[in-house]
mmCIF file of C-alpha atoms in Angstrom:
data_model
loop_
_atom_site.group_PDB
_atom_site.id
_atom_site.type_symbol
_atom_site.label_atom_id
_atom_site.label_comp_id
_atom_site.label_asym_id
_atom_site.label_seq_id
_atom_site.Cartn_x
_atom_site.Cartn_y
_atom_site.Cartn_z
ATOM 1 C CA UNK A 1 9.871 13.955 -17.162
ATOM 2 C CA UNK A 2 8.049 13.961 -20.505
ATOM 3 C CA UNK A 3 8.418 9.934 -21.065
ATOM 4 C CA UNK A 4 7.275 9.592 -17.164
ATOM 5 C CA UNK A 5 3.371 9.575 -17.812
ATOM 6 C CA UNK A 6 1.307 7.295 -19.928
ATOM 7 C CA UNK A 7 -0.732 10.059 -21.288
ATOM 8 C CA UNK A 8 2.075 12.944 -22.908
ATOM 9 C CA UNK A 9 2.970 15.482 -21.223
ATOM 10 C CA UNK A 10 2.568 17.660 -23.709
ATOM 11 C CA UNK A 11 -0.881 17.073 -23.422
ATOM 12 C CA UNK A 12 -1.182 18.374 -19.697
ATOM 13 C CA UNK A 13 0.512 21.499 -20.811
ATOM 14 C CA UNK A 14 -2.458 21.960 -24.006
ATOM 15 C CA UNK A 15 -4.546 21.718 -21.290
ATOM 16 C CA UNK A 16 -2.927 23.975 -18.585
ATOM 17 C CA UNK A 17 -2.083 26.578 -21.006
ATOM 18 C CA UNK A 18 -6.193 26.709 -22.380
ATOM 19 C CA UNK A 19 -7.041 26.884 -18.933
ATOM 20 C CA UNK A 20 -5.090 29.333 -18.490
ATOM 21 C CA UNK A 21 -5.340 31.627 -21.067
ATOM 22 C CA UNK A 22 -9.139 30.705 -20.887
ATOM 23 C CA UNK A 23 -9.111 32.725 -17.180
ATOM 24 C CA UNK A 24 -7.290 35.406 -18.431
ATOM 25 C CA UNK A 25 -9.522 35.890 -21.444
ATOM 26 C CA UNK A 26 -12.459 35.779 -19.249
ATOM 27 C CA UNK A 27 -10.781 38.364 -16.587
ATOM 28 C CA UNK A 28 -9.938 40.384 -19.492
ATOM 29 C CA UNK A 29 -13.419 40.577 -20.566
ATOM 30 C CA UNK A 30 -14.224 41.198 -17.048
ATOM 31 C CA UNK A 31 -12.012 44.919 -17.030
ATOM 32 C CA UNK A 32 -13.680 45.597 -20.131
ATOM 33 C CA UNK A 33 -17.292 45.386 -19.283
ATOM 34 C CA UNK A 34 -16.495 46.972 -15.133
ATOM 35 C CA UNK A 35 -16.895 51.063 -14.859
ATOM 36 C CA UNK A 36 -13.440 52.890 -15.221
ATOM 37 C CA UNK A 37 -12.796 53.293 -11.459
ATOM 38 C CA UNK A 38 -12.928 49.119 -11.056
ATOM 39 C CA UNK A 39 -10.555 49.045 -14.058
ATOM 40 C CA UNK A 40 -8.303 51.326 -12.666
ATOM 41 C CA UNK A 41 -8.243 49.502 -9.469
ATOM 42 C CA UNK A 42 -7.275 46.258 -11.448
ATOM 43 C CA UNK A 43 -5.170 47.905 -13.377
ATOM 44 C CA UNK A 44 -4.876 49.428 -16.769
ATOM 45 C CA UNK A 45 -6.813 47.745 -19.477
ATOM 46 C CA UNK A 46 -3.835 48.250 -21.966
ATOM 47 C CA UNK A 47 -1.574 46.318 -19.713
ATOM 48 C CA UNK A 48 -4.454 43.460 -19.458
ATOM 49 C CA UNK A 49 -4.171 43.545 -23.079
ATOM 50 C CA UNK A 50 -0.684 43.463 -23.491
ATOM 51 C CA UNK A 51 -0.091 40.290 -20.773
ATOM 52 C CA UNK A 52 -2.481 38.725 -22.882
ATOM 53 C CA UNK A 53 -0.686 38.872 -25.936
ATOM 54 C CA UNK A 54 2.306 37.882 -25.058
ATOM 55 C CA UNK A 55 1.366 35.405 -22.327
ATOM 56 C CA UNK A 56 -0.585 33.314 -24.541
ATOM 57 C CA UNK A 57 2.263 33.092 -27.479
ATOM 58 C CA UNK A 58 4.171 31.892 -24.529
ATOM 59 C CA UNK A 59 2.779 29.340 -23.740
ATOM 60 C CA UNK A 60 1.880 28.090 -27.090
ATOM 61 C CA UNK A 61 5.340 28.102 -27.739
ATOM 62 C CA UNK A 62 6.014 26.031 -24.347
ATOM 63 C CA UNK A 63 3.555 23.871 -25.459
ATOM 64 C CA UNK A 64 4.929 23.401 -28.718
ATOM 65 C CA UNK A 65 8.542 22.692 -27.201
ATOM 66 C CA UNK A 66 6.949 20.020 -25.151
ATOM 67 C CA UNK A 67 5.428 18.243 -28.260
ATOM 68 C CA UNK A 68 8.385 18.565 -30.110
ATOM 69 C CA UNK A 69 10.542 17.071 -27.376
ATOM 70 C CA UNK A 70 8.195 14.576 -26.588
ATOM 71 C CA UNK A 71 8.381 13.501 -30.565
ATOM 72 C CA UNK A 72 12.113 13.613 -30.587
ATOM 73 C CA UNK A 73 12.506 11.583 -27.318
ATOM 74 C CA UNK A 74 10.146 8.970 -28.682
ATOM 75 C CA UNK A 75 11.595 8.628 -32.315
ATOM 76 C CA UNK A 76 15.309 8.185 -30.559
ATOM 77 C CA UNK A 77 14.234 5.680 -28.563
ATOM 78 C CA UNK A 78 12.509 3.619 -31.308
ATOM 79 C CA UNK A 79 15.192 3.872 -33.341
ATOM 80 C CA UNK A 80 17.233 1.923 -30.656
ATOM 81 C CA UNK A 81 16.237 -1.722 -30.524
ATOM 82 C CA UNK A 82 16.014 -3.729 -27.064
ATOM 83 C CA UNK A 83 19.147 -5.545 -25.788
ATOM 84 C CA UNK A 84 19.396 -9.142 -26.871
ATOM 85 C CA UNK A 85 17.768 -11.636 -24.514
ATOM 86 C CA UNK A 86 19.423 -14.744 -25.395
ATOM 87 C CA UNK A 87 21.936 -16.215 -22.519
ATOM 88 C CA UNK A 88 20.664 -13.648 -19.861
ATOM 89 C CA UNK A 89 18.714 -15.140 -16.769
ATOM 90 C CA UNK A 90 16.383 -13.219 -14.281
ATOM 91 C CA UNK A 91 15.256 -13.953 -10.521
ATOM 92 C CA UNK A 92 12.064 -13.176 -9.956
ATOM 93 C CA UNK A 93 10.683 -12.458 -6.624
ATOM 94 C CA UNK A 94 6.593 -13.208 -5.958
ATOM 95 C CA UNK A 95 4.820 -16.284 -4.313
ATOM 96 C CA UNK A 96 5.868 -20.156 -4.011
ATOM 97 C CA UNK A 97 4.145 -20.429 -7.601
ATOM 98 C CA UNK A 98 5.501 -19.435 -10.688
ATOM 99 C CA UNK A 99 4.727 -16.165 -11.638
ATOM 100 C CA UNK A 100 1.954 -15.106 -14.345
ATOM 101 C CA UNK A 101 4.680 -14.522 -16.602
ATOM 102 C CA UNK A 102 7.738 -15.678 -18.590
ATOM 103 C CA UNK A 103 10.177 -14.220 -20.079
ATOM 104 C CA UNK A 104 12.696 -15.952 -22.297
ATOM 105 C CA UNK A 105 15.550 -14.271 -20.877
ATOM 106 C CA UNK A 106 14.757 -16.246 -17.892
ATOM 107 C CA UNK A 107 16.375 -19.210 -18.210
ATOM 108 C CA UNK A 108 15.961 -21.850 -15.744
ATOM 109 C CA UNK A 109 13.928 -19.685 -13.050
ATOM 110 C CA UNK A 110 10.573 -21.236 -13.979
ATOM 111 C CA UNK A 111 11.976 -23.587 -11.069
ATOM 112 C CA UNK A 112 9.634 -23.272 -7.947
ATOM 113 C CA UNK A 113 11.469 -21.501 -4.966
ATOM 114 C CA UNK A 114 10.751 -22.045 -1.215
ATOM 115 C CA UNK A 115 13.290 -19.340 -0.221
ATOM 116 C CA UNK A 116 11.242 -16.908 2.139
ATOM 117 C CA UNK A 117 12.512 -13.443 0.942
ATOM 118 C CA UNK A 118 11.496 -12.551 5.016
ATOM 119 C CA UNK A 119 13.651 -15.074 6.537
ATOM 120 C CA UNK A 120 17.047 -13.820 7.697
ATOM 121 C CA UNK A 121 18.631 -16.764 7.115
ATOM 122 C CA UNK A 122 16.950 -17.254 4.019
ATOM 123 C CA UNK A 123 18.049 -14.285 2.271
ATOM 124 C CA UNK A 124 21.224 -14.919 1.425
ATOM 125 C CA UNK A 125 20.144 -17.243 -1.318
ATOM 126 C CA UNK A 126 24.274 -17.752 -2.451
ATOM 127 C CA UNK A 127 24.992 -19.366 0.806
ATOM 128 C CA UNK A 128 22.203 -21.642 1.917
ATOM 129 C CA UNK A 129 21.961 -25.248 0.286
ATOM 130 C CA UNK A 130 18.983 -24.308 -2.249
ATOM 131 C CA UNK A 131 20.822 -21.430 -3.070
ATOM 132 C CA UNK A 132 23.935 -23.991 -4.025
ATOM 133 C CA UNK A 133 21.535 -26.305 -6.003
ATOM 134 C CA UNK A 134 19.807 -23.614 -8.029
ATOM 135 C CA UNK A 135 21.954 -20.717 -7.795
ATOM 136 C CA UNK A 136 25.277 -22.272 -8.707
ATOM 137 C CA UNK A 137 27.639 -22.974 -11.746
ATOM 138 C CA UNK A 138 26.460 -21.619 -15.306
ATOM 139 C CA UNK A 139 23.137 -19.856 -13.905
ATOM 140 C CA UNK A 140 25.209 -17.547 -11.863
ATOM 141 C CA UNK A 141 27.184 -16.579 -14.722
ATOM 142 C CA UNK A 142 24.377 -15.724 -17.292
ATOM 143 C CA UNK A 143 22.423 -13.818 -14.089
ATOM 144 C CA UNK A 144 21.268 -10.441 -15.911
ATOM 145 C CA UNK A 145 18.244 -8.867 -13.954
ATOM 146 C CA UNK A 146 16.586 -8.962 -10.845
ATOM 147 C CA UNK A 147 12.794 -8.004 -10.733
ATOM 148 C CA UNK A 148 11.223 -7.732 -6.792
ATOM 149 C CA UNK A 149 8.017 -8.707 -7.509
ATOM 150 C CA UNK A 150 7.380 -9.842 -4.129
ATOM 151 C CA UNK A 151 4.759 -7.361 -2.489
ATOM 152 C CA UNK A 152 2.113 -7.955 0.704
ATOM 153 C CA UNK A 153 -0.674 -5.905 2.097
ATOM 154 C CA UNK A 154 -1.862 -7.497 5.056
ATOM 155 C CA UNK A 155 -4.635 -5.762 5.751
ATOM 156 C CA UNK A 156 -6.085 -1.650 5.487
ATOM 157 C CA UNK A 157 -7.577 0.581 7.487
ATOM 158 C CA UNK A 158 -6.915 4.226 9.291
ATOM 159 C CA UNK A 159 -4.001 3.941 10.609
ATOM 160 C CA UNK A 160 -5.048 4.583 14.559
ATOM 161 C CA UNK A 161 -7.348 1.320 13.782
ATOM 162 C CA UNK A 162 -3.986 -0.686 12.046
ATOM 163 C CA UNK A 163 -2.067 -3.531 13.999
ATOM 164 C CA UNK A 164 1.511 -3.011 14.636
ATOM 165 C CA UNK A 165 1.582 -6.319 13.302
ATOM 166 C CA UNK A 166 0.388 -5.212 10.012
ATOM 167 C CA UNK A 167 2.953 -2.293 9.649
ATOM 168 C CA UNK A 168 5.711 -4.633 10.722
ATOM 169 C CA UNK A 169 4.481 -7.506 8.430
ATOM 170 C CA UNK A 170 4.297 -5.036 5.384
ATOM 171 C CA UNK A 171 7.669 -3.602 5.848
ATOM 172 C CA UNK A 172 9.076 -7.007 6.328
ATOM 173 C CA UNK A 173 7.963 -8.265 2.492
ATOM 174 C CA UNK A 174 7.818 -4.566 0.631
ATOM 175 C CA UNK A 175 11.031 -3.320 2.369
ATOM 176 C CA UNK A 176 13.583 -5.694 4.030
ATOM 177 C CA UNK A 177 13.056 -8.258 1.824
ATOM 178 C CA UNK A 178 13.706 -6.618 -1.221
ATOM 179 C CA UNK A 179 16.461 -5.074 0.604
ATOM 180 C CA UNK A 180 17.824 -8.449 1.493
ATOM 181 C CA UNK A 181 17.381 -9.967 -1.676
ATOM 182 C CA UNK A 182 18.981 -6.931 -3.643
ATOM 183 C CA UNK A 183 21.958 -7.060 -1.530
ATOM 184 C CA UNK A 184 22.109 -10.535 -1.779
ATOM 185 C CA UNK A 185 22.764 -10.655 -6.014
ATOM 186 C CA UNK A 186 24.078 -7.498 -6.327
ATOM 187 C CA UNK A 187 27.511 -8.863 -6.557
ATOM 188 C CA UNK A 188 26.460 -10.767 -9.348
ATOM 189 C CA UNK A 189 24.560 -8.022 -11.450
ATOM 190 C CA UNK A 190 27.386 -5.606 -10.744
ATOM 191 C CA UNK A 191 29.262 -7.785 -12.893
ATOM 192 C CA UNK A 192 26.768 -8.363 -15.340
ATOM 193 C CA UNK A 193 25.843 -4.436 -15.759
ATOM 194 C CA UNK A 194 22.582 -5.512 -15.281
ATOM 195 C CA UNK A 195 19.221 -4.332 -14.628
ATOM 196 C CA UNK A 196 17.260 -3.988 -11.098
ATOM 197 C CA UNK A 197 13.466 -3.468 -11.331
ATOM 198 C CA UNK A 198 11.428 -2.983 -8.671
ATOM 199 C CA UNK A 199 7.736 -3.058 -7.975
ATOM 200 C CA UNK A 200 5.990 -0.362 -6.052
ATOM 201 C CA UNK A 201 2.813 1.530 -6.011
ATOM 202 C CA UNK A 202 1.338 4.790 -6.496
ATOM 203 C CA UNK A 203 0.526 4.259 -2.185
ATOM 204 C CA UNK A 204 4.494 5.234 -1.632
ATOM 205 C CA UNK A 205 3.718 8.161 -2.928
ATOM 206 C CA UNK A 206 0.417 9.569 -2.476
ATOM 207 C CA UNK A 207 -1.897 8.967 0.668
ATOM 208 C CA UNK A 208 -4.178 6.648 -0.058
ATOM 209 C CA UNK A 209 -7.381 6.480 2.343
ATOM 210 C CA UNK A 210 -6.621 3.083 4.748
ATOM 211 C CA UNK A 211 -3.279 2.175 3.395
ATOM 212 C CA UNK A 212 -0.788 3.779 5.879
ATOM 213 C CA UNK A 213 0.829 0.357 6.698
ATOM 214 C CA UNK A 214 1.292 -0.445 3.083
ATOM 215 C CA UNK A 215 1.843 2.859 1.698
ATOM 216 C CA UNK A 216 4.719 3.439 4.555
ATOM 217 C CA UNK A 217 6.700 0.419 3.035
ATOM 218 C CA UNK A 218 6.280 0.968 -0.167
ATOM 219 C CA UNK A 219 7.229 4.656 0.344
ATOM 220 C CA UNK A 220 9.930 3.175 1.745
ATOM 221 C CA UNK A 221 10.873 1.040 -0.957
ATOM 222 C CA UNK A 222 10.726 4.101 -3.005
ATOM 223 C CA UNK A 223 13.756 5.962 -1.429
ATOM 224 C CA UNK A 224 15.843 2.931 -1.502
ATOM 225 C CA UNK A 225 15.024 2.046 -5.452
ATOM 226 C CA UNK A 226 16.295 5.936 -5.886
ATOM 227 C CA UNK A 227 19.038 6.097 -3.527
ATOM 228 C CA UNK A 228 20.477 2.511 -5.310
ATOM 229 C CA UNK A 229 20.155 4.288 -8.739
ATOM 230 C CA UNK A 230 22.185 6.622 -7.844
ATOM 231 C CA UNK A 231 25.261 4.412 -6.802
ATOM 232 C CA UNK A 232 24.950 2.079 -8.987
ATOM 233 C CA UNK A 233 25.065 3.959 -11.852
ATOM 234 C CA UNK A 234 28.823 4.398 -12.444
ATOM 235 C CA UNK A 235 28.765 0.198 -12.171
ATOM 236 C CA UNK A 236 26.622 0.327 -15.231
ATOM 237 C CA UNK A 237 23.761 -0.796 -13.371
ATOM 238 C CA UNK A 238 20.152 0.812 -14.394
ATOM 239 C CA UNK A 239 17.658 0.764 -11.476
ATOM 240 C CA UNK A 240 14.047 1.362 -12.287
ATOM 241 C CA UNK A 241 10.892 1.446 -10.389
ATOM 242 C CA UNK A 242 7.260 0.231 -11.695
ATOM 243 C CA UNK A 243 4.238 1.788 -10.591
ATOM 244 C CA UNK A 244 1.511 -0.037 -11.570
ATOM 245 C CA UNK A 245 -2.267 0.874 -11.576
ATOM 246 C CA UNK A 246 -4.910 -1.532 -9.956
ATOM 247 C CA UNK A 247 -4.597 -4.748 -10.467
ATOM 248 C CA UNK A 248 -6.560 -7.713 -9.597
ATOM 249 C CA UNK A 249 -4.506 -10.818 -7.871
ATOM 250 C CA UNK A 250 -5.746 -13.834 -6.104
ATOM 251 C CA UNK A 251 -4.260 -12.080 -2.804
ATOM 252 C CA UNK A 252 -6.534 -9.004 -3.482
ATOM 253 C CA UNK A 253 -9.551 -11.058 -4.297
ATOM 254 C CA UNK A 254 -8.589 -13.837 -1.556
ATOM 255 C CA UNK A 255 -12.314 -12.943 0.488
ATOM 256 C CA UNK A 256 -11.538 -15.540 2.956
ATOM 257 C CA UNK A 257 -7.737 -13.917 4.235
ATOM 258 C CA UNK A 258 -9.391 -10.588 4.337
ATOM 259 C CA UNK A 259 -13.061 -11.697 6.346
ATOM 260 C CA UNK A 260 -10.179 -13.301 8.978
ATOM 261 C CA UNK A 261 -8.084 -10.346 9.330
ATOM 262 C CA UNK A 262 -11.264 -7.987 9.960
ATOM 263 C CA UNK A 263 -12.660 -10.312 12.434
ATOM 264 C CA UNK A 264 -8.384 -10.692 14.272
ATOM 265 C CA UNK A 265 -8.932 -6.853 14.085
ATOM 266 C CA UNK A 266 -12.237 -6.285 15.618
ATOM 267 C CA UNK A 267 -11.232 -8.830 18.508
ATOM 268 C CA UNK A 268 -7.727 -6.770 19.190
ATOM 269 C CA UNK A 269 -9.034 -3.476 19.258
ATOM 270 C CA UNK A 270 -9.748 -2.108 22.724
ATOM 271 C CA UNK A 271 -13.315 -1.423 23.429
ATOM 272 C CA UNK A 272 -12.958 2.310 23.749
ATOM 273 C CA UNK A 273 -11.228 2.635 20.380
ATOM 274 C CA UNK A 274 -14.641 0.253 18.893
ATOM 275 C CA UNK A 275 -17.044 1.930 20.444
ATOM 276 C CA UNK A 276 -15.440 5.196 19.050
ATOM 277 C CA UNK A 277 -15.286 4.385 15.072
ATOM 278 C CA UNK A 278 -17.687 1.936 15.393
ATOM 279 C CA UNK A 279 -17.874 -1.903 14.001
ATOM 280 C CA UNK A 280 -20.557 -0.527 10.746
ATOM 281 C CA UNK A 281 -17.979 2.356 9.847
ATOM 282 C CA UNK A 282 -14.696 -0.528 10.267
ATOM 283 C CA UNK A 283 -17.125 -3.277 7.863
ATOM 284 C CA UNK A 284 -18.353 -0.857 4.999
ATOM 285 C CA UNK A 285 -14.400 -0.015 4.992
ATOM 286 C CA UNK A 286 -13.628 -3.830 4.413
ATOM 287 C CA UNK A 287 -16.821 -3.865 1.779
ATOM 288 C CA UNK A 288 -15.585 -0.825 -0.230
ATOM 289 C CA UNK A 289 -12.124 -2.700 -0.186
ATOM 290 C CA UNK A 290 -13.901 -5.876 -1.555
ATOM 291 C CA UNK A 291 -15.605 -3.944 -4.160
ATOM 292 C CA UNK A 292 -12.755 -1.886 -5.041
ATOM 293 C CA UNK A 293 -10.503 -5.209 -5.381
ATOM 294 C CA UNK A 294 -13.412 -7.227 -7.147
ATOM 295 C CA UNK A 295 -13.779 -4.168 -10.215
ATOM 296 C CA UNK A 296 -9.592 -4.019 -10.464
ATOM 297 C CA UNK A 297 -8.176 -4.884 -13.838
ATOM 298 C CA UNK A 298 -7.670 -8.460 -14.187
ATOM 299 C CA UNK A 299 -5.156 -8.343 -17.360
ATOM 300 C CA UNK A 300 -1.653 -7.938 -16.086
ATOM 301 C CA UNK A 301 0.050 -7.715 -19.815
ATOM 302 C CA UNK A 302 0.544 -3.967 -18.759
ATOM 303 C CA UNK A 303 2.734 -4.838 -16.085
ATOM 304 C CA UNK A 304 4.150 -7.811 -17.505
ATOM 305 C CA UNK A 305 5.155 -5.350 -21.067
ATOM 306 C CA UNK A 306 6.712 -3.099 -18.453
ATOM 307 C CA UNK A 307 8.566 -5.219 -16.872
ATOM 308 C CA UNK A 308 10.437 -6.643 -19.827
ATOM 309 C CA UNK A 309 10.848 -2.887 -21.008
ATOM 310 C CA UNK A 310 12.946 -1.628 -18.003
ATOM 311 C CA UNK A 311 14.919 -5.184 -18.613
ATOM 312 C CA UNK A 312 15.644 -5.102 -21.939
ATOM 313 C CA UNK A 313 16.100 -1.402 -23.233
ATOM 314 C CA UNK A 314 18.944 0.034 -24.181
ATOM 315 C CA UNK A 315 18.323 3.447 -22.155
ATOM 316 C CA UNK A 316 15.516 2.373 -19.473
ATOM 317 C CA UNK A 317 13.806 5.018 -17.373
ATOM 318 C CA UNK A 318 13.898 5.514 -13.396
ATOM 319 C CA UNK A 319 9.654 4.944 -13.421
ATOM 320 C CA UNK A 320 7.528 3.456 -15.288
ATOM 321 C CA UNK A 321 3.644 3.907 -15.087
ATOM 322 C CA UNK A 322 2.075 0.613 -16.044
ATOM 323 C CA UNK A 323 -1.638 0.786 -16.505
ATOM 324 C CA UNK A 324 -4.634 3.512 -17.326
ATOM 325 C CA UNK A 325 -4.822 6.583 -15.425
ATOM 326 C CA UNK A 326 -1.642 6.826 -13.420
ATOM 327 C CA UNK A 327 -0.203 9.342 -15.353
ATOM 328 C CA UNK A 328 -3.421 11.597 -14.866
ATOM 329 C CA UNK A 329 -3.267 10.566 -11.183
ATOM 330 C CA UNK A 330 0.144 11.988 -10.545
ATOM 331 C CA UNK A 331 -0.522 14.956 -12.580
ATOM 332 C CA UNK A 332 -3.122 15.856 -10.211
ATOM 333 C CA UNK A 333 -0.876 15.119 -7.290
ATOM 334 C CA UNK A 334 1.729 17.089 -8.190
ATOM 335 C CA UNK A 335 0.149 19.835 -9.874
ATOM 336 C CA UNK A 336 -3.306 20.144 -8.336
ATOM 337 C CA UNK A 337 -4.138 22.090 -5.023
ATOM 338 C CA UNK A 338 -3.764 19.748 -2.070
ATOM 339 C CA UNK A 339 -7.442 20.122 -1.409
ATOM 340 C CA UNK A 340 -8.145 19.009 -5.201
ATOM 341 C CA UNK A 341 -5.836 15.798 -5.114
ATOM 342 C CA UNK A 342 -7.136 14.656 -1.352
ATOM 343 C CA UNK A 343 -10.671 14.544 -2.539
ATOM 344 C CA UNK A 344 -9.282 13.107 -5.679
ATOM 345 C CA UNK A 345 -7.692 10.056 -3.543
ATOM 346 C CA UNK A 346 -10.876 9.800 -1.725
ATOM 347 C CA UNK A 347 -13.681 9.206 -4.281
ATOM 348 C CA UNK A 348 -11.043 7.305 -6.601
ATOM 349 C CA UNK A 349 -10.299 4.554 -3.581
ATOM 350 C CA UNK A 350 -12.729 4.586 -0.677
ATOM 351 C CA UNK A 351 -15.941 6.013 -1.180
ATOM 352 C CA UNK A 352 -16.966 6.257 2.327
ATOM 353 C CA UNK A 353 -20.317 7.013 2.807
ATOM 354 C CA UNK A 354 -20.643 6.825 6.887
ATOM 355 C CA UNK A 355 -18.074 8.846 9.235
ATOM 356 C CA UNK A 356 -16.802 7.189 12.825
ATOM 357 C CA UNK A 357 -19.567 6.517 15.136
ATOM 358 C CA UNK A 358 -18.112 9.423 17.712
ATOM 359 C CA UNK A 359 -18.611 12.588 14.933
ATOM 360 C CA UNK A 360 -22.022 11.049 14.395
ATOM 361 C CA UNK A 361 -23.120 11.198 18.221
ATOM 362 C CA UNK A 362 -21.139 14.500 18.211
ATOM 363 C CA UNK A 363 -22.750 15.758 14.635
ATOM 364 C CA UNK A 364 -26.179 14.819 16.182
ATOM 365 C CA UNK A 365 -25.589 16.739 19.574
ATOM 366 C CA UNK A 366 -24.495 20.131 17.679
ATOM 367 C CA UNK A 367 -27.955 19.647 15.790
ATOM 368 C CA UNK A 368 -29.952 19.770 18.673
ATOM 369 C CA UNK A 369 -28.049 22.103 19.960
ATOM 370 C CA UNK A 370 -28.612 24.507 17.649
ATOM 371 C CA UNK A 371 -32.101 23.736 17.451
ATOM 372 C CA UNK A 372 -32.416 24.326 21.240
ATOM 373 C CA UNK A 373 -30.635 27.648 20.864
ATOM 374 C CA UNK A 374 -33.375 28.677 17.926
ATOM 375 C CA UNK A 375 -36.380 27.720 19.936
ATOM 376 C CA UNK A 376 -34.781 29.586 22.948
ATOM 377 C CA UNK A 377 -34.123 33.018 20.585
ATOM 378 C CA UNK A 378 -37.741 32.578 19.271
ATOM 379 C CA UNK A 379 -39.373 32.548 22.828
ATOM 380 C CA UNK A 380 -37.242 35.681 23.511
ATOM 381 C CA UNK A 381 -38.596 37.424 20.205
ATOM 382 C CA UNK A 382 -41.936 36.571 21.914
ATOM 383 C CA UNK A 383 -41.650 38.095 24.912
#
């Protein structure tokens, strides 16, 4: 748990145990400065006193077990050096172009791929004549890893206002096709004791404002990453998963796609469900989207750093948080109030600034209604 965030962990407890001890200082000094019978409500200030002094040891002392750990764990690990790359190959899943990066344990997979990871008779890459071409004799034998890189959001929005096509065309990429691809070379990485790493997103997890469709699948891809770690541990496989922060890609920043699924939206929404959320509230969503997309970090050497981590070391994690503020992000979410982490989704994603078009109407009918009732109880003070 310690090695799971970017920022220590032993950080979050220097920061929970000041808080803390901060409150109780403070309610301390409250007892003190109350009249006795307020104390003695609260109970005695001796006890106060003594919870104080040996809470706050406490948790100096958790804190510095944390540290300590945290050192330990990190000096053992650097003292192991990453697994040699030489004569191991890796598939990578993404688009028809090669991806942004290459590794050099990847052998001869800078080779463009037309295999649709979505097509059922595509998948099974071992089988089908491309798969015989590029698949077969000494590349099968040297196969090491398998990274699914291969992720889709077709489009956002609330989830009443979402297409079934768009849930169905996110699961098919983010779920079943890493599932069919997985399945499809597992044989072969079995054998290897190799290394599975797949990409997901901090959406699978936490509910993002406007990503249900994507979220769902990736939440899906989620369980299965930890369910195959699991059983394919005693093979000597290592499955991780890779959460990375935001990220700009040519998808994301692909204006076009995005103006033509908002417009395919509009025109497949019934007119009822329009007139209810409104076509300003449904285009400052795709704006904020824009905007969010067109500020996201364009340098992927985060991701890319990651990725050859959970390859190559000798003792690779189940997650890895690749980029800035992810580890604070699912400190708050697991940690935090509910209340404290939704709003903390909110202004981080989507900073909405208008609500549907039907609380608006029904905002501005409460407000005169309440006026209405005022003027009515002043006319009756009158009288």
């Amino acid at each position: 748990m310690i090695e799971n965030y970017n920022i220590p962990f032993w950080i979050y407890l220097a920061v929970v145990s000041l808080f803390v001890g901060g409150a109780m200082k403070k309610i301390l000094a409250c007892h003190l400065s109350v009249g006795p019978t307020l104390v003695a409500w609260l109970g005695a200030t001796v006890l106060v006193e003594r919870l104080w002094v040996v809470c706050l040891p406490a948790m100096l002392l958790l804190v510095l077990l944390a540290a300590m750990g945290c050192i330990y764990s990190r000096s053992r690990t650097a003292q192991l050096p990453n697994l040699p790359a030489q004569g191991k190959a890796v598939f990578i899943t993404g688009k028809r172009s090669p991806p942004p990066f290459t590794l050099r344990c990847a052998g001869n997979l800078n080779k463009e791929s037309l295999v649709d990871v979505t097509d059922p008779h595509g998948g099974c890459f071992l089988s089908n004549p491309l798969g015989e071409h590029m698949w077969g004799g000494a590349w099968m034998k040297r196969l090491w890893g398998l990274v699914n890189n291969a992720g889709v959001c077709v489009n956002f929005g609330e989830a009443e206002l979402s297409l079934m096509s768009t849930f169905r065309g996110c699961m098919e990429v983010n779920f079943f096709g890493t599932v069919d691809v997985t399945k499809s070379f597992l044989p072969l990485v079995r054998q290897a004791k190799g290394r599975i790493v797949n990409i997901s997103s901090p959406a699978g997890d936490q509910p993002f404002p406007c990503l249900a469709a994507y979220g769902a699948s990736k939440a899906a891809l989620n369980l299965f990453t930890e369910t195959l770690r699991h059983e394919l541990n005693p093979w000597g496989v290592r499955v991780s998963t890779i959460l990375p922060s935001s990220y700009k890609t040519a998808t994301s920043t692909n204006h076009a796609y995005w103006e033509q699924q908002h417009k395919l939206l509009l025109q497949s929404l019934s007119p009822a469900l329009l007139e209810e959320y409104g076509e300003d509230y449904m285009t400052e969503t795709k704006d904020l989207f824009h905007s969010f997309s067109e500020h996201a970090n364009p340098d992927l050497s985060p991701v890319i750093n990651t990725i050859v981590k959970a390859l190559l070391s000798p003792q690779p994690q189940a997650r890895y948080y690749a980029g800035p503020g992810i580890g604070l992000m699912y400190f708050i979410h697991s940690y935090c109030p509910f209340s404290i982490s939704n709003r903390f989704l909110q202004k981080l994603f989507l900073k909405k600034s208008l609500v549907p078009r039907a609380l608006r109407k029904q905002s501005g009918l409460d407000m005169n209604l309440g006026l209405h009732n005022n003027n009515n109880e002043e006319k009756l003070q009158q009288l």
